[in-house]
Short mmCIF file of C-alpha atoms in Angstrom, two decimals:
data_model
loop_
_atom_site.label_atom_id
_atom_site.label_comp_id
_atom_site.label_asym_id
_atom_site.label_seq_id
_atom_site.Cartn_x
_atom_site.Cartn_y
_atom_site.Cartn_z
CA UNK P 15 7.02 11.58 142.79
CA UNK P 16 10.68 13.73 143.21
CA UNK P 17 12.88 11.32 141.56
CA UNK P 18 17.12 12.02 141.12
CA UNK P 19 18.85 11.29 138.28
CA UNK P 20 22.88 10.79 137.99
CA UNK P 21 24.30 12.56 135.29
CA UNK P 22 27.64 10.92 134.12
CA UNK P 23 30.88 12.76 133.65
CA UNK P 24 30.79 13.55 129.95
CA UNK P 25 27.08 15.05 129.65
CA UNK P 26 27.44 17.09 132.42
CA UNK P 27 28.36 19.89 130.70
CA UNK P 28 24.84 20.18 128.66
CA UNK P 29 23.23 19.80 132.23
CA UNK P 30 24.22 22.96 133.95
CA UNK P 31 27.43 21.19 134.66
CA UNK P 32 25.59 19.48 137.70
CA UNK P 33 26.05 15.50 139.16
CA UNK P 34 22.74 15.09 139.45
CA UNK P 35 19.21 16.80 138.92
CA UNK P 36 16.41 16.77 141.00
CA UNK P 37 12.66 16.21 138.69
CA UNK P 38 9.29 15.63 139.27
CA UNK P 39 8.32 11.91 137.29
CA UNK P 40 6.14 9.30 137.91
CA UNK P 41 8.14 6.77 135.63
CA UNK P 42 11.56 6.76 134.01
CA UNK P 43 10.41 7.71 130.57
CA UNK P 44 9.11 10.96 132.15
CA UNK P 45 12.00 11.71 133.78
CA UNK P 46 13.92 11.18 131.20
CA UNK P 47 11.57 13.17 129.24
CA UNK P 48 12.00 16.19 131.66
CA UNK P 49 15.16 15.75 131.89
CA UNK P 50 15.96 16.65 127.58
CA UNK P 51 12.85 19.24 128.26
CA UNK P 52 15.32 21.28 130.96
CA UNK P 53 18.48 20.37 129.08
CA UNK P 54 17.52 20.13 125.33
CA UNK P 55 21.49 19.53 124.47
CA UNK P 56 21.28 16.43 126.39
CA UNK P 57 18.90 14.71 123.94
CA UNK P 58 21.37 14.06 120.76
CA UNK P 59 23.77 12.36 123.17
CA UNK P 60 20.90 10.01 124.78
CA UNK P 61 18.41 9.80 121.90
CA UNK P 62 19.10 8.66 118.03
CA UNK P 63 17.66 10.00 115.75
CA UNK P 64 15.00 7.95 115.80
CA UNK P 65 14.07 8.41 118.71
CA UNK P 66 14.84 5.55 120.68
CA UNK P 67 17.52 5.42 123.35
CA UNK P 68 20.99 5.50 121.94
CA UNK P 69 22.59 1.71 122.59
CA UNK P 70 25.36 2.65 125.07
CA UNK P 71 22.96 4.48 127.06
CA UNK P 72 22.46 2.41 130.32
CA UNK P 73 19.62 3.77 132.45
CA UNK P 74 19.33 2.43 136.09
CA UNK P 75 16.36 2.50 138.64
CA UNK P 76 18.60 2.77 142.26
CA UNK P 77 20.93 -0.43 140.67
CA UNK P 78 18.09 -2.09 138.67
CA UNK P 79 19.72 -1.84 134.79
CA UNK P 80 15.61 -0.89 132.97
CA UNK P 81 16.02 -3.10 130.04
CA UNK P 82 15.23 -5.74 132.81
CA UNK P 83 12.37 -3.81 133.83
CA UNK P 84 9.97 -1.97 132.33
CA UNK P 85 11.89 -0.11 130.23
CA UNK P 86 10.83 3.61 130.03
CA UNK P 87 7.46 2.43 131.48
CA UNK P 88 9.65 1.57 135.00
CA UNK P 89 7.82 3.06 137.60
CA UNK P 90 9.86 5.32 140.23
CA UNK P 91 9.03 6.19 143.53
CA UNK P 92 9.71 9.26 146.02
CA UNK P 93 13.62 9.31 146.39
CA UNK P 94 14.54 6.92 143.77
CA UNK P 95 17.59 8.04 142.07
CA UNK P 96 17.59 7.31 138.65
CA UNK P 97 21.35 7.00 136.77
CA UNK P 98 22.42 7.29 133.50
CA UNK P 99 25.53 4.91 133.03
CA UNK P 100 27.75 4.89 130.15
CA UNK P 101 28.94 1.68 128.20
CA UNK P 102 32.07 2.45 125.42
CA UNK P 103 32.08 1.25 122.04
CA UNK P 104 33.60 1.40 119.17
CA UNK P 105 36.16 -0.46 116.53
CA UNK P 106 36.91 -0.60 112.96
CA UNK P 107 34.86 -1.37 110.01
CA UNK P 108 36.11 -4.27 107.66
CA UNK P 109 36.81 -2.31 104.60
CA UNK P 110 39.38 0.00 106.69
CA UNK P 111 41.22 -3.48 107.36
CA UNK P 112 44.25 -3.62 105.31
CA UNK P 113 45.34 -6.85 104.42
CA UNK P 114 46.19 -9.18 106.57
CA UNK P 115 48.58 -12.00 105.63
CA UNK I 25 52.27 5.05 125.58
CA UNK I 26 54.22 2.08 126.25
CA UNK I 27 51.56 -0.05 128.27
CA UNK I 28 49.03 1.35 125.84
CA UNK I 29 51.06 -0.21 123.22
CA UNK I 30 52.06 -3.21 125.05
CA UNK I 31 48.16 -3.90 125.62
CA UNK I 32 47.63 -3.45 122.13
CA UNK I 33 50.39 -6.35 120.96
CA UNK I 34 48.99 -8.38 123.63
CA UNK I 35 45.81 -8.88 122.51
CA UNK I 36 46.29 -8.79 118.98
CA UNK I 37 44.97 -9.67 115.98
CA UNK I 38 41.86 -8.33 118.52
CA UNK I 39 41.04 -5.36 119.79
CA UNK I 40 42.38 -4.15 123.68
CA UNK I 41 40.88 -1.45 125.02
CA UNK I 42 41.02 0.18 128.85
CA UNK I 43 40.28 3.31 131.07
CA UNK I 44 42.75 6.31 131.42
CA UNK I 45 43.06 8.43 134.20
CA UNK I 46 44.08 11.34 135.47
CA UNK I 47 43.46 15.22 135.56
CA UNK I 48 41.63 17.17 133.33
CA UNK I 49 44.19 20.92 133.45
CA UNK I 50 42.21 24.00 131.72
CA UNK I 51 45.01 23.40 128.56
CA UNK I 52 45.67 20.03 129.16
CA UNK I 53 44.93 16.67 129.90
CA UNK I 54 47.54 14.68 131.97
CA UNK I 55 46.45 10.63 132.14
CA UNK I 56 48.29 9.48 135.11
CA UNK I 57 47.18 6.17 135.43
CA UNK I 58 45.31 3.34 132.99
CA UNK I 59 43.18 0.64 133.77
CA UNK I 60 43.45 -2.14 131.19
CA UNK I 61 40.05 -4.04 130.33
CA UNK I 62 38.72 -6.96 128.78
CA UNK I 63 37.13 -6.60 125.63
CA UNK I 64 33.43 -7.67 126.19
CA UNK I 65 32.85 -8.44 122.69
CA UNK I 66 33.51 -12.18 122.34
CA UNK I 67 31.30 -11.95 119.29
CA UNK I 68 33.75 -9.99 117.03
CA UNK I 69 36.91 -9.24 118.91
CA UNK I 70 39.07 -7.89 115.97
CA UNK I 71 37.46 -4.95 114.79
CA UNK I 72 35.20 -4.43 117.66
CA UNK I 73 35.44 -3.55 121.47
CA UNK I 74 33.07 -3.03 124.22
CA UNK I 75 33.32 -1.92 127.72
CA UNK I 76 30.19 -2.73 130.09
CA UNK I 77 28.67 -0.53 132.10
CA UNK I 78 29.81 -2.34 134.96
CA UNK I 79 33.41 -1.69 133.41
CA UNK I 80 32.78 1.76 133.62
CA UNK I 81 31.91 1.82 136.89
CA UNK I 82 34.93 -0.06 138.23
CA UNK I 83 36.77 2.50 135.76
CA UNK I 84 34.65 5.32 137.58
CA UNK I 85 35.73 4.00 141.16
CA UNK I 86 38.90 3.28 140.39
CA UNK I 87 39.28 6.91 139.69
CA UNK I 88 37.60 8.27 142.87
CA UNK I 89 40.20 5.79 144.49
CA UNK I 90 42.77 7.87 143.12
CA UNK I 91 42.07 10.95 143.69
CA UNK I 92 41.77 11.53 140.10
CA UNK I 93 39.45 11.77 137.54
CA UNK I 94 38.32 9.13 134.65
CA UNK I 95 39.62 11.08 130.92
CA UNK I 96 38.54 9.22 128.65
CA UNK I 97 39.35 5.49 126.84
CA UNK I 98 41.72 3.75 124.60
CA UNK I 99 41.51 0.96 122.18
CA UNK I 100 43.63 -0.95 119.36
CA UNK I 101 42.69 -0.81 116.01
CA UNK I 102 44.77 -4.38 114.45
CA UNK I 103 45.63 -3.75 111.22
CA UNK I 104 43.85 -0.71 110.56
CA UNK I 105 44.82 3.36 110.77
CA UNK I 106 44.53 4.91 114.27
CA UNK I 107 41.84 7.08 113.26
CA UNK I 108 38.24 6.70 114.31
CA UNK I 109 36.02 5.04 112.17
CA UNK I 110 32.46 5.96 111.80
CA UNK I 111 31.50 2.78 114.19
CA UNK I 112 34.07 4.99 117.01
CA UNK I 113 32.19 8.32 116.06
CA UNK I 114 28.56 6.86 116.46
CA UNK I 115 29.55 5.01 119.38
CA UNK I 116 31.06 7.99 121.20
CA UNK I 117 30.68 10.21 124.04
CA UNK I 118 31.48 13.85 124.31
CA UNK I 119 34.31 14.70 126.34
CA UNK I 120 35.87 12.02 126.94
CA UNK I 121 39.34 11.86 125.34
CA UNK I 122 39.91 8.47 123.09
CA UNK I 123 42.96 6.79 121.78
CA UNK I 124 43.78 4.76 119.25
CA UNK I 125 46.98 2.58 118.95
CA UNK I 126 47.80 1.15 115.19
CA UNK I 127 48.72 -2.28 115.36
CA UNK I 128 49.91 -3.54 112.49
CA UNK I 129 50.78 -7.31 112.11
CA UNK I 130 51.59 -7.17 115.62
CA UNK I 131 53.89 -4.31 116.02
CA UNK I 132 52.18 -0.10 117.52
CA UNK I 133 52.58 1.97 114.94
CA UNK I 134 50.95 5.05 115.05
CA UNK I 135 48.89 6.44 118.58
CA UNK I 136 45.95 9.39 118.08
CA UNK I 137 43.48 11.16 120.19
CA UNK I 138 40.35 12.16 119.43
CA UNK I 139 37.53 14.02 121.41
CA UNK I 140 34.14 14.03 119.64
CA UNK I 141 32.49 17.17 118.98
CA UNK I 142 29.08 18.91 120.39
CA UNK I 143 27.05 18.51 117.74
CA UNK I 144 28.30 14.35 117.38
CA UNK I 145 29.60 15.54 113.73
CA UNK I 146 33.21 14.33 114.21
CA UNK I 147 35.70 14.72 116.27
CA UNK I 148 38.74 16.96 117.08
CA UNK I 149 42.19 15.30 117.31
CA UNK I 150 44.35 16.09 120.40
CA UNK I 151 47.84 15.99 120.58
CA UNK I 152 49.79 13.16 122.72
CA UNK I 153 52.60 14.29 124.74
CA UNK I 154 55.02 11.47 126.79
CA UNK I 155 56.02 13.15 129.83
CA UNK I 156 59.32 11.65 131.75
CA UNK I 157 56.84 10.04 134.78
CA UNK I 158 53.28 10.08 133.14
CA UNK I 159 51.60 6.84 132.94
CA UNK I 160 52.45 5.82 129.81
CA UNK I 161 56.04 5.94 130.05
CA UNK I 162 56.37 3.01 132.83
#
């Protein structure tokens, strides 16, 4: 199936500066695998060292979060749009906190 | 910068967070507007912040409407230095600028800006200059 993968701004540098990439895939997992095979530099930003999608990487098929579908086994059909949407997180580890009165 | 400091003071002792909107130039980025956002980490807001994908989409939409770019994010470190933590690095995206303001005992102190290196190993510091007409000066 021909699907379109939307690339978020911070990752476009690693995807030929493209906003979207057209790929052939039957599932979300296949699409992301094809994407990271084509653009190898994307892999470390999407996946952690243990090969799992990073927790702050969110993937949608059309407007549905794949966590509420079949995750990377979610099937895609011709013309579907897969979007990679960041969530942003951070903070201070407790040990870095100075003493609070 | 004043608006970021004010947000950090307002949410102290919890972390504040928001989006940096503006223009990405060849040699510098100009932040022309801010979008303060709610910290979604209700379980540990004093030392964590989170911006949900819906809020990221809101920030992207706001940037499009203002004909600028979503350049990055700011957050505060209550009673902690304005340097990125391991947790920050582990959760960071490349390309975005990350501004951190240290809020010590309710008062804004150091402010720094950082960008994740391509290999995710560390951050590069970015210098900050406050312009008279910039969002931060409002």
